[in-house]
Coordinates of C-alpha atoms in Angstrom, one line a residue:
X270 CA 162.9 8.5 -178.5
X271 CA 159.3 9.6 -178.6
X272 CA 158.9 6.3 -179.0
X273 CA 160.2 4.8 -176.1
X274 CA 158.6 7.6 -174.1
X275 CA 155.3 6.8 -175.0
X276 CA 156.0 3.6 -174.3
X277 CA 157.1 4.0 -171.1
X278 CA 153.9 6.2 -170.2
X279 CA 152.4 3.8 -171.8
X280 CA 153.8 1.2 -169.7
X281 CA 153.5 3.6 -166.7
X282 CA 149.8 2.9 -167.5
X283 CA 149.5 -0.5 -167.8
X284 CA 151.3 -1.3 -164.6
X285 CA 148.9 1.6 -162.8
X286 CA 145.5 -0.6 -164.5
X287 CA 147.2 -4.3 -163.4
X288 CA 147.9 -2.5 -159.8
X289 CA 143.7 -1.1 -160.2
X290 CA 142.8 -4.6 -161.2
X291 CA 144.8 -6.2 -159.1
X292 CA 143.5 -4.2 -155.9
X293 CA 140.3 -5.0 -157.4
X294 CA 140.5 -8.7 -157.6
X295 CA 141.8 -9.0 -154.1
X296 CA 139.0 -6.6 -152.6
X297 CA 136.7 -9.2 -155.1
X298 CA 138.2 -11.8 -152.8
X299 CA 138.2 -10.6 -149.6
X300 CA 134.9 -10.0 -150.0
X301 CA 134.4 -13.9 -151.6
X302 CA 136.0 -14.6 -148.1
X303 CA 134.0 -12.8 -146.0
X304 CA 130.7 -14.1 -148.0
X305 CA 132.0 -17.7 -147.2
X306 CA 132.4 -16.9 -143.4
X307 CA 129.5 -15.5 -142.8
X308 CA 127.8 -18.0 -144.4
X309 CA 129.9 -21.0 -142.6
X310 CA 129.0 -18.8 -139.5
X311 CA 124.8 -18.7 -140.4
X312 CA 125.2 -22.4 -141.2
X313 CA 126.7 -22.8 -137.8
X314 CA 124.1 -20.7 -135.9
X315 CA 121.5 -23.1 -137.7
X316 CA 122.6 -26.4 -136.7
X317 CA 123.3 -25.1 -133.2
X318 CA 119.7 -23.9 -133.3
X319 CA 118.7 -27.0 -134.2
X320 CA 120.1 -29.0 -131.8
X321 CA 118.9 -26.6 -129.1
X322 CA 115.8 -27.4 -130.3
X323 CA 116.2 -31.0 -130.5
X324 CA 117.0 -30.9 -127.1
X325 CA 114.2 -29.0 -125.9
X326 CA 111.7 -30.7 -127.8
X327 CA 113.9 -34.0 -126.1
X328 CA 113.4 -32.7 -122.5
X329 CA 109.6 -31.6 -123.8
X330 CA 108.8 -35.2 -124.3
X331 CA 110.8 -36.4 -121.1
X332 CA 108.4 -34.0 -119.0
X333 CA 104.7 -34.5 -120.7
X334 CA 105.6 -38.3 -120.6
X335 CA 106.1 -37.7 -116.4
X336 CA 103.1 -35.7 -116.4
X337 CA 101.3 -38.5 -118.1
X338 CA 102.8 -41.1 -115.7
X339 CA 101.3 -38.7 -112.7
X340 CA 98.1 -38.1 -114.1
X341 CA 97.6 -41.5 -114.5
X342 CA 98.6 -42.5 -111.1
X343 CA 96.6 -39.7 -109.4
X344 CA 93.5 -41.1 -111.6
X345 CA 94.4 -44.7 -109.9
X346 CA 95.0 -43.8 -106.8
X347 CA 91.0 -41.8 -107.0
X348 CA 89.6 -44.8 -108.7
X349 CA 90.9 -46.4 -105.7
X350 CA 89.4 -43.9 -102.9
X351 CA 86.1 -44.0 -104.6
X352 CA 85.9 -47.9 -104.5
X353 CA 87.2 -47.6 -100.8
X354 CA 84.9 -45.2 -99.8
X355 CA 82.3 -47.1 -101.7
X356 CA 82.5 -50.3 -100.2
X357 CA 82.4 -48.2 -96.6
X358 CA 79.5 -46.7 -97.3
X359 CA 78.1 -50.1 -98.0
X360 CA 79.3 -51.6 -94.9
X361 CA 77.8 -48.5 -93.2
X362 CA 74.3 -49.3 -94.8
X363 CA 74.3 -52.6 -93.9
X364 CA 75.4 -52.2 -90.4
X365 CA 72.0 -50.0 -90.2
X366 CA 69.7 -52.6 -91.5
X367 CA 71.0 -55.1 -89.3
X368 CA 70.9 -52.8 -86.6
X369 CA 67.2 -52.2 -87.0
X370 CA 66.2 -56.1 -88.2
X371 CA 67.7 -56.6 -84.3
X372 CA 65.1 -54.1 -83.3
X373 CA 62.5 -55.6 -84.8
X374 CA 63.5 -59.0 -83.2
X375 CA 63.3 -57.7 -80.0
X376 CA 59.6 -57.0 -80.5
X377 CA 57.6 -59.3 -80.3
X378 CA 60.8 -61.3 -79.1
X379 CA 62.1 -63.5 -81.8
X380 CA 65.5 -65.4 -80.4
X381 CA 66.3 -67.1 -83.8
X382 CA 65.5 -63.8 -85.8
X383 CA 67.6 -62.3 -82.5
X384 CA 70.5 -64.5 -83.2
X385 CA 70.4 -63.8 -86.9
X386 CA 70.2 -60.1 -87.1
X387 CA 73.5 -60.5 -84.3
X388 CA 75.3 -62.4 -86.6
X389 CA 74.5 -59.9 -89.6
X390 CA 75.9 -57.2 -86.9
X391 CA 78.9 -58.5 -86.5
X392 CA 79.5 -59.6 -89.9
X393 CA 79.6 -55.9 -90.7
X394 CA 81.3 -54.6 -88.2
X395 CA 84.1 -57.0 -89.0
X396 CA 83.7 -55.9 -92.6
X397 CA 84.4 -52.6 -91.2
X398 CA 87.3 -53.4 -89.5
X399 CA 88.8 -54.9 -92.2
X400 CA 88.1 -51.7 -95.1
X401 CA 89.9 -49.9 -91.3
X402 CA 92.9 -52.4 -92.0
X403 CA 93.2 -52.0 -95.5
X404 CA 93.1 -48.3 -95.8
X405 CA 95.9 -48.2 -92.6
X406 CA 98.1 -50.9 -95.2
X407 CA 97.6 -48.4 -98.5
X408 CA 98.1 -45.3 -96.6
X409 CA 101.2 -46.6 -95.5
X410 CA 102.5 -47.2 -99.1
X411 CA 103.9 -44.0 -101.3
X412 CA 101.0 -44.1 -103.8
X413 CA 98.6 -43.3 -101.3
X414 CA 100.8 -41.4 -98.9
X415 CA 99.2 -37.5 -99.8
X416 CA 96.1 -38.4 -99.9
X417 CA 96.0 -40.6 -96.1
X418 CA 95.5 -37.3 -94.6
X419 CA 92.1 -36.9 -96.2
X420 CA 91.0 -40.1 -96.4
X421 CA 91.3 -40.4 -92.6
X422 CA 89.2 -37.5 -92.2
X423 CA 86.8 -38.7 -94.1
X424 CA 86.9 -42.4 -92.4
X425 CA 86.8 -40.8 -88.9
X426 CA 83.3 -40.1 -89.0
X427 CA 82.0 -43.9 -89.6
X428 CA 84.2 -45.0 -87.0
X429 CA 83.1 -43.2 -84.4
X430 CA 79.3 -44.0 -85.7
X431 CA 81.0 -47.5 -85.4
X432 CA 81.8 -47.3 -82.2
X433 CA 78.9 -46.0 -81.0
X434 CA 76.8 -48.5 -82.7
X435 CA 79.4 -51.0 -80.9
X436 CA 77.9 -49.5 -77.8
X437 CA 74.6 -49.3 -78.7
X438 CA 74.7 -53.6 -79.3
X439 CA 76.2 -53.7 -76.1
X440 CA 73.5 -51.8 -74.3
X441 CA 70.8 -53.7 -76.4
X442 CA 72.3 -57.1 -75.0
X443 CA 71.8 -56.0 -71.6
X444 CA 68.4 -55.1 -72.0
X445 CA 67.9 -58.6 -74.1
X446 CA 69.6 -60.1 -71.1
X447 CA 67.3 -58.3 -69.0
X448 CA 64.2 -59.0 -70.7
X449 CA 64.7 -62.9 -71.4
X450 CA 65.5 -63.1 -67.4
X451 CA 62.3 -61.3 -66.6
X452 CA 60.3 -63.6 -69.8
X453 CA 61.8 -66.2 -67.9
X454 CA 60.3 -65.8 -64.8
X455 CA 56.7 -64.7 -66.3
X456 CA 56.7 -67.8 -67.7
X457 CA 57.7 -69.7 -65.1
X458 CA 54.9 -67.8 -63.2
X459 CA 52.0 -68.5 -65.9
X460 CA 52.8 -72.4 -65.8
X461 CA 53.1 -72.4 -62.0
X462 CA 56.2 -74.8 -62.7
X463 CA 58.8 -73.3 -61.8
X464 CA 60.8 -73.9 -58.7
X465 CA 61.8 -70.1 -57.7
X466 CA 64.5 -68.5 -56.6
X467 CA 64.7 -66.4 -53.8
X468 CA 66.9 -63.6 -54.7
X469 CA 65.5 -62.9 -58.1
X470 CA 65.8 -59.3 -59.6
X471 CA 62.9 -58.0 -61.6
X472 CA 62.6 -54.7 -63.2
X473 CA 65.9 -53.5 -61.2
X474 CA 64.5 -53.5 -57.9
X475 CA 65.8 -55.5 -55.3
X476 CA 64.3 -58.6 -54.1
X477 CA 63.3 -59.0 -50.7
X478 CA 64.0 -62.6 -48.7
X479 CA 61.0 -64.5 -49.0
X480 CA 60.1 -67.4 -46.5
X481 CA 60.7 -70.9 -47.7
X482 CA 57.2 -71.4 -46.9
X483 CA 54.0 -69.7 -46.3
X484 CA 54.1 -67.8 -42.7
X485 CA 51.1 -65.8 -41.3
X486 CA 53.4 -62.7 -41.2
X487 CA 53.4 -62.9 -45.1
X488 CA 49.5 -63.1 -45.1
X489 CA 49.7 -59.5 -42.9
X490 CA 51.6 -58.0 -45.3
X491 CA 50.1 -58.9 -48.2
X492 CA 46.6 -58.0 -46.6
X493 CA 48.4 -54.5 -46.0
X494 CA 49.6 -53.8 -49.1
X495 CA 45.9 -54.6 -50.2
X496 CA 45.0 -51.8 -48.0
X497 CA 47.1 -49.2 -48.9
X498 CA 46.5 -50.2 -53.0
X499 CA 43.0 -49.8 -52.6
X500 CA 43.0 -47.0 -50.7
X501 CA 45.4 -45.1 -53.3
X502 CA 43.0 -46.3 -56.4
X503 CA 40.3 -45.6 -54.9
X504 CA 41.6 -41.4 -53.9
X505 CA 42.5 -41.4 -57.6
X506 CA 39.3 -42.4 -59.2
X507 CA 37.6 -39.8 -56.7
X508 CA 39.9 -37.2 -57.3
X509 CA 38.5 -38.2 -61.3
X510 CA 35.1 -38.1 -60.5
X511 CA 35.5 -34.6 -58.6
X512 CA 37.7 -33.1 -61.8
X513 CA 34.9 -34.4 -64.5
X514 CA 32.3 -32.8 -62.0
X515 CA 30.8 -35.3 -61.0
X516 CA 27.6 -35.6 -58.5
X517 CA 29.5 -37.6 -55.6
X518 CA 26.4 -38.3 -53.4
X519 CA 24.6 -39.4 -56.1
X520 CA 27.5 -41.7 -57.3
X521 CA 27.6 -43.1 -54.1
X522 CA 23.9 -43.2 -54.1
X523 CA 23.9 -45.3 -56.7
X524 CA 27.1 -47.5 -56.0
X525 CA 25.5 -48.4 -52.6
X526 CA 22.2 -48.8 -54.0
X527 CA 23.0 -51.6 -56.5
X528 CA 25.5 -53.1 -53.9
X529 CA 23.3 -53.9 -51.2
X530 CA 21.6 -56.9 -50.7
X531 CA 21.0 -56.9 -46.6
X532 CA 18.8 -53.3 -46.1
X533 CA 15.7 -53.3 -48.2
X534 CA 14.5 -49.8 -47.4
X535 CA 15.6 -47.7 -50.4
X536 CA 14.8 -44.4 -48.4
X537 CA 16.7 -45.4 -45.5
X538 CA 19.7 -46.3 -47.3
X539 CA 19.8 -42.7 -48.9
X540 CA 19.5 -41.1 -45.7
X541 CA 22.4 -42.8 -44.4
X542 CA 24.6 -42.6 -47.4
X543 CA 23.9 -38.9 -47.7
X544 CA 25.2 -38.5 -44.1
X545 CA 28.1 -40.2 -45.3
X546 CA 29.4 -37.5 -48.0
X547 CA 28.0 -34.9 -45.6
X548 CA 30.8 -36.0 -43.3
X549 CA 33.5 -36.4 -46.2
X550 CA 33.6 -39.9 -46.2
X551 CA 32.7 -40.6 -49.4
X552 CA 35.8 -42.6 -50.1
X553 CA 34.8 -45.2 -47.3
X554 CA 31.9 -45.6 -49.1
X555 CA 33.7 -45.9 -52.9
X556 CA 36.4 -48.1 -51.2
X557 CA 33.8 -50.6 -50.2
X558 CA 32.3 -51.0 -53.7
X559 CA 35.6 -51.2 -55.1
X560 CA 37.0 -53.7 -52.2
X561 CA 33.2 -55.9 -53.0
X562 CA 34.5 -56.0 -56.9
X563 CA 37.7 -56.6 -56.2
X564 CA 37.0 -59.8 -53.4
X565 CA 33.8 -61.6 -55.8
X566 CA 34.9 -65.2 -56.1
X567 CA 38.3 -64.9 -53.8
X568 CA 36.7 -68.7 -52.3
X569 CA 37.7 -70.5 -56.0
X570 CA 41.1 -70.8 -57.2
X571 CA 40.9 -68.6 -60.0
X572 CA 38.2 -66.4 -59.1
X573 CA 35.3 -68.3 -60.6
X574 CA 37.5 -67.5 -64.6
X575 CA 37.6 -71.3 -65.5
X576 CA 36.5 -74.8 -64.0
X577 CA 39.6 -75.6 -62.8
X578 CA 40.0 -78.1 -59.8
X579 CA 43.2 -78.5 -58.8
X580 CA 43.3 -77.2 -55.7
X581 CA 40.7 -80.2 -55.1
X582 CA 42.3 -82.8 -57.7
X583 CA 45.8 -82.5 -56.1
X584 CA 45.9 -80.1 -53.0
X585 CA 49.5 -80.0 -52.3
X586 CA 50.7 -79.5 -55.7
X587 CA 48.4 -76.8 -55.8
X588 CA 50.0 -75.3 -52.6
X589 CA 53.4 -75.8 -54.0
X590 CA 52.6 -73.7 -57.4
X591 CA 50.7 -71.2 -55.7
X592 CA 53.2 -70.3 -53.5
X593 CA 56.0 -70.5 -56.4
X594 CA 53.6 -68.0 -58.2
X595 CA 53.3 -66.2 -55.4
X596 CA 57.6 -65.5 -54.5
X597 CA 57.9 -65.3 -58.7
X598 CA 55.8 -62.7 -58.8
X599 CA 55.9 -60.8 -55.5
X600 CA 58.9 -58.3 -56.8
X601 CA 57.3 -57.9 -60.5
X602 CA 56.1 -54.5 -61.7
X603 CA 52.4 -55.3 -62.7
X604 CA 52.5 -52.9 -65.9
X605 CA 55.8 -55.1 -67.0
X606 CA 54.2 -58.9 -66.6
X607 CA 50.9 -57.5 -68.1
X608 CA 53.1 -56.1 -71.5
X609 CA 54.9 -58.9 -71.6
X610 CA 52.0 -62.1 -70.4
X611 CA 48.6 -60.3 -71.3
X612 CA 46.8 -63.0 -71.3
X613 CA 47.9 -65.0 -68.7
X614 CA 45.6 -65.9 -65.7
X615 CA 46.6 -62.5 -63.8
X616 CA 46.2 -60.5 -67.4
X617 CA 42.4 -61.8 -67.1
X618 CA 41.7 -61.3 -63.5
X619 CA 42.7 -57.8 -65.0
X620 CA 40.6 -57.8 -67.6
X621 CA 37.8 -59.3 -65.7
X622 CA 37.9 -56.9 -62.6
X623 CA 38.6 -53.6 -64.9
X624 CA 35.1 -54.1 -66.7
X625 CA 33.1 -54.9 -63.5
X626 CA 34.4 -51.7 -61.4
X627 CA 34.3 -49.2 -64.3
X628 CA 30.8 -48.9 -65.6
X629 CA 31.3 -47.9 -69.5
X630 CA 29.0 -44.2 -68.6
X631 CA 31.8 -43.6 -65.3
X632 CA 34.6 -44.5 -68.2
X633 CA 32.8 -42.0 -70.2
X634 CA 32.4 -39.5 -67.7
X635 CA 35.8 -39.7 -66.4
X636 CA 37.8 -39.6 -69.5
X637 CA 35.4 -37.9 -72.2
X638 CA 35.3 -41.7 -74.4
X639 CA 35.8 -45.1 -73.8
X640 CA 38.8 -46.0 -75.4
X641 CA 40.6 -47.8 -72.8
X642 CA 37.5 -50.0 -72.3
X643 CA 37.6 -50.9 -75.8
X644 CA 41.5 -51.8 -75.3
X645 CA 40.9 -53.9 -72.4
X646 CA 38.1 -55.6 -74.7
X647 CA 40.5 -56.5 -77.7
X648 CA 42.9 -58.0 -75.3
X649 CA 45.1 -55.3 -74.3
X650 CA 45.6 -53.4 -71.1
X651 CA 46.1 -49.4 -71.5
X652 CA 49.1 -47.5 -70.7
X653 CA 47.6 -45.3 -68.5
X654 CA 48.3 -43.7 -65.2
X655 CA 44.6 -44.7 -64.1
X656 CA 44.9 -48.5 -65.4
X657 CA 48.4 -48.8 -64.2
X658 CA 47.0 -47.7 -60.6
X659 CA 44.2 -50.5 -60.9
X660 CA 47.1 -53.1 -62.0
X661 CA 48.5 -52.2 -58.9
X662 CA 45.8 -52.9 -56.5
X663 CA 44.7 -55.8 -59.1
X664 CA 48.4 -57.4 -58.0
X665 CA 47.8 -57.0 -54.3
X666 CA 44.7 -59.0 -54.3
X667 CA 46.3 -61.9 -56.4
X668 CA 49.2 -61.9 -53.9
X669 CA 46.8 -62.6 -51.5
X670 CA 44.9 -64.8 -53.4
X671 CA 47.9 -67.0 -53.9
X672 CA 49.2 -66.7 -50.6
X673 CA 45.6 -68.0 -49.2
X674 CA 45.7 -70.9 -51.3
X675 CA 49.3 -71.7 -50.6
X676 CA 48.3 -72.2 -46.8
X677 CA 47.4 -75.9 -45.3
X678 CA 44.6 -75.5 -43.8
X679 CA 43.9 -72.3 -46.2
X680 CA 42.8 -69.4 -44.1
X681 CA 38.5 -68.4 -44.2
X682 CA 38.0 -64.5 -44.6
X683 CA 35.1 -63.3 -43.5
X684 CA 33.0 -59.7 -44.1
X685 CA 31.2 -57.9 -41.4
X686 CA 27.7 -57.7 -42.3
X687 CA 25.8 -54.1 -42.9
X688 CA 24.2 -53.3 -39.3
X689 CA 26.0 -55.9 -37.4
X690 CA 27.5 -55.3 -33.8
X691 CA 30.7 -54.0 -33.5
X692 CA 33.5 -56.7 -32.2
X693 CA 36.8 -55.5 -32.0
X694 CA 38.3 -59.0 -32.0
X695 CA 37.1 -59.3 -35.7
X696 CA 36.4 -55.6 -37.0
X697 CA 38.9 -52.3 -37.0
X698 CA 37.3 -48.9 -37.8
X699 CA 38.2 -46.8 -40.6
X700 CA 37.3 -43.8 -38.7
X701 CA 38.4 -43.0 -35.0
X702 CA 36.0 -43.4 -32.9
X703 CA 36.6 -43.3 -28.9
X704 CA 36.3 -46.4 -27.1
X705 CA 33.3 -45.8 -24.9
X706 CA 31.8 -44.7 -28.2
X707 CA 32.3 -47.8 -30.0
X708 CA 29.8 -50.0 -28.3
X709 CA 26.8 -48.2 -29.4
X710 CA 27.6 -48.1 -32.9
X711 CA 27.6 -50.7 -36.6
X712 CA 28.3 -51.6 -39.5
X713 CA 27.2 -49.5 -41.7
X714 CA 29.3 -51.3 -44.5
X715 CA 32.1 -53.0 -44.8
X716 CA 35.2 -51.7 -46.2
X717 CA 37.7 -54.8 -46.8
X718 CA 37.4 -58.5 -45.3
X719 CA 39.4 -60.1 -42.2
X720 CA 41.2 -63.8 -42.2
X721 CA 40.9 -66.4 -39.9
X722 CA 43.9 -68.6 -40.2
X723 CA 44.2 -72.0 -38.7
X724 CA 46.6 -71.4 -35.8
X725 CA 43.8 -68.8 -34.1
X726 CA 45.1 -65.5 -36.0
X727 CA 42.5 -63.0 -37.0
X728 CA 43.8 -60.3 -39.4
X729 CA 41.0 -58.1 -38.7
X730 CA 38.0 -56.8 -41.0
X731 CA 38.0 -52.8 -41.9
X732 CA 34.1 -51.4 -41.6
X733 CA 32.7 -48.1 -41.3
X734 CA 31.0 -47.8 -38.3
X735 CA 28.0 -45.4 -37.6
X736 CA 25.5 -45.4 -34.3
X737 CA 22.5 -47.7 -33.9
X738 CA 19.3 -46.3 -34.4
X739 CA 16.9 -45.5 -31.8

């Protein structure tokens, strides 16, 4: 019986270890179960990291590759600019030197170098037009598209220097348009060729009608425009002489003195020309001398310059050109044909008169140096208020000149003689005088010379008159 009890504690026992072991083993494999899950679950986490990360690293690629693809097209699209804007600048460049090769042409005037430098003009400014056109077609495309705004800006600038070159040719045309109408008529002036035309236009002033043939009202006005040109030079070289302080008596001493050839008595003369600035007539006297310079060798047909004959060798053609010369040039500013004919017959009456009125020491005094004496010498005629006054009384005596000549029968002028009676039928005073007082006075020089033209006209003689002696 003991026995069996101890072995039923016993087996009590065993059963209570195989329960322990038992609980054991399935706690062992709960846990093997849990080990496994968690490890199915880590393996899980990792490959869905992974494929996060493939994906990422995917849609990495996808955008660096677009960034590329813009890069790259932003770099094209400034190649593209910089060659644009390139190739303006170019255009721009040459536009300039064209621009001033056309300036150069226009002086000394050069019509094929003209034409050239006109083609080379437009040439660019066609090139222009087209870089306009091309950068209007790529601005228009998506490439280009954020960038047209710029560009424009930049491009505005050199259009409008484009059109304002544009302009510029335009007003450079008209003045080249101006200028060969005005060489034309020079020239046809310096041949004494050309047929005229009546209702030329010179330097923008308006022609007047000129008779179809020479009249004695046109030998009037030409005498009076003589008249009031000398009488303007010579109150501007007096108003000279009386700035550089000049002794006027004496000057007119002196001018008197070497001009007369009729009154010998030397002491005489400077009494009477000493009454003459006493009385503030000084420019009578100055007027004369200049008039005298002015009027040596108005009998020859070009003033004694050259042999020429043809006023003897073929009178009417002579006539004809003369008076041609004479319309041509009747509207011309003097200063204007002398820069653009300096040489031409007038350019060395010019020339010639200039160096016989103004002694080198009166240039000297006058002006401090001689400067515009030496220009006149090398061929050129000064650009000065003083010489452009001479030009102007130097055109009023060829006028006059030409008209004379154009005449059939030509008109004789005449010049009252120092102490000669006073005729009032051939002589004018420059100074009022009273009637009753005129017939006891003389000359006492004369002042300009009178015409005598065939049909019994006398265009009177000026003098300055003073009362006889004794």
């Amino acid at each position: 019986m003991a026995n069996k009890v101890s072995n039923f504690s016993d087996l009590i026992q065993r059963m209570t270890a195989s329960s322990c072991l038992l609980h054991s083993i399935s706690a062992i494999a709960c846990d093997i179960e849990d080990s496994n899950s968690d490890k199915n679950k880590e393996e899980e986490d990792h490959d869905e990291e992974e494929e996060e990360y493939e994906i990422a690293q995917n849609h990495f690629n996808v955008n660096w590759d677009g960034a590329k693809d813009e890069d790259s097209a932003a770099k094209e699209r400034v190649v593209e600019l910089e060659t644009l804007m390139g190739q303006v600048f170019d255009a721009v460049s040459a536009v300039k030197r064209a621009y001033v090769i056309q300036q150069e042409a226009h002086c000394p005037w050069d019509p094929d170098k003209m034409r050239a430098a006109d083609m080379a003009v437009v040439a660019e400014l066609r090139r222009l037009g087209m870089l306009r056109e091309r950068y209007r077609r790529s601005s228009g495309g998506g490439r280009m598209r954020p960038s047209a705004a710029t560009l424009r800006e930049v491009v505005a600038p050199y259009e409008a220097a484009l059109e304002e070159l544009k302009t510029e040719v335009k007003a450079k045309q008209a003045e080249v348009d101006r200028l060969g109408e005005k060489l034309k008529t020079a020239t046809s002036f310096n041949a004494g060729r050309s047929k005229g035309k009546s209702n030329r236009r010179v330097s923008g002033s308006s022609t007047n009608q000129v008779a179809a043939a020479p009249a004695v009202e046109l030998l009037e006005e030409a005498m009076s425009l003589v008249k009031e040109a000398s009488k303007s030079f010579t109150s501007l070289l007096l108003s000279l002489m009386r700035s550089a302080h000049l002794d006027i008596a004496a000057a007119v001493r002196s001018i008197e003195t070497a001009s007369t050839t009729t009154m010998n008595n030397h002491t005489a003369a400077t009494t009477f020309m000493d009454s003459i600035v006493g009385a503030n007539h000084a420019k009578y006297a100055l007027e004369s001398y200049v008039n005298r310079k002015m009027f040596q060798g108005f009998d020859h047909e070009t003033f004694y310059m050259d042999g020429s004959l043809s006023s003897i060798l073929n009178p009417g053609q002579h006539r004809i050109d003369c008076f041609t010369q004479y319309r041509d040039m009747k509207a011309m500013d003097p200063v204007e044909l002398l820069g653009i004919l300096p040489t031409c017959r007038f350019g060395n009456f010019c020339f010639k008169k200039y160096l016989s009125i103004i002694h080198p020491k009166m240039e000297e005094s006058l002006f401090g140096d001689l400067e515009q004496r030496r220009q006149v010498l090398d061929g050129h005629h000064p650009r000065s208020q003083f010489y452009g006054e001479f030009s102007r009384l130097a055109k009023a005596v060829w006028l006059l000149h030409l008209l004379e000549f154009s005449f059939d029968p030509p008109p004789t002028h005449f010049e009252a003689s120092k102490g000669a009676d006073f005729h009032s039928l051939y002589m004018e005073s420059v100074v009022r005088i009273s009637g009753n007082g005129k017939g006891s006075m003389v000359v006492g020089f004369p002042v300009s010379p009178g015409f005598k033209i065939g049909n019994g006209t006398i265009i009177k003689a000026r003098v300055y008159l003073v009362p006889k002696n004794g």
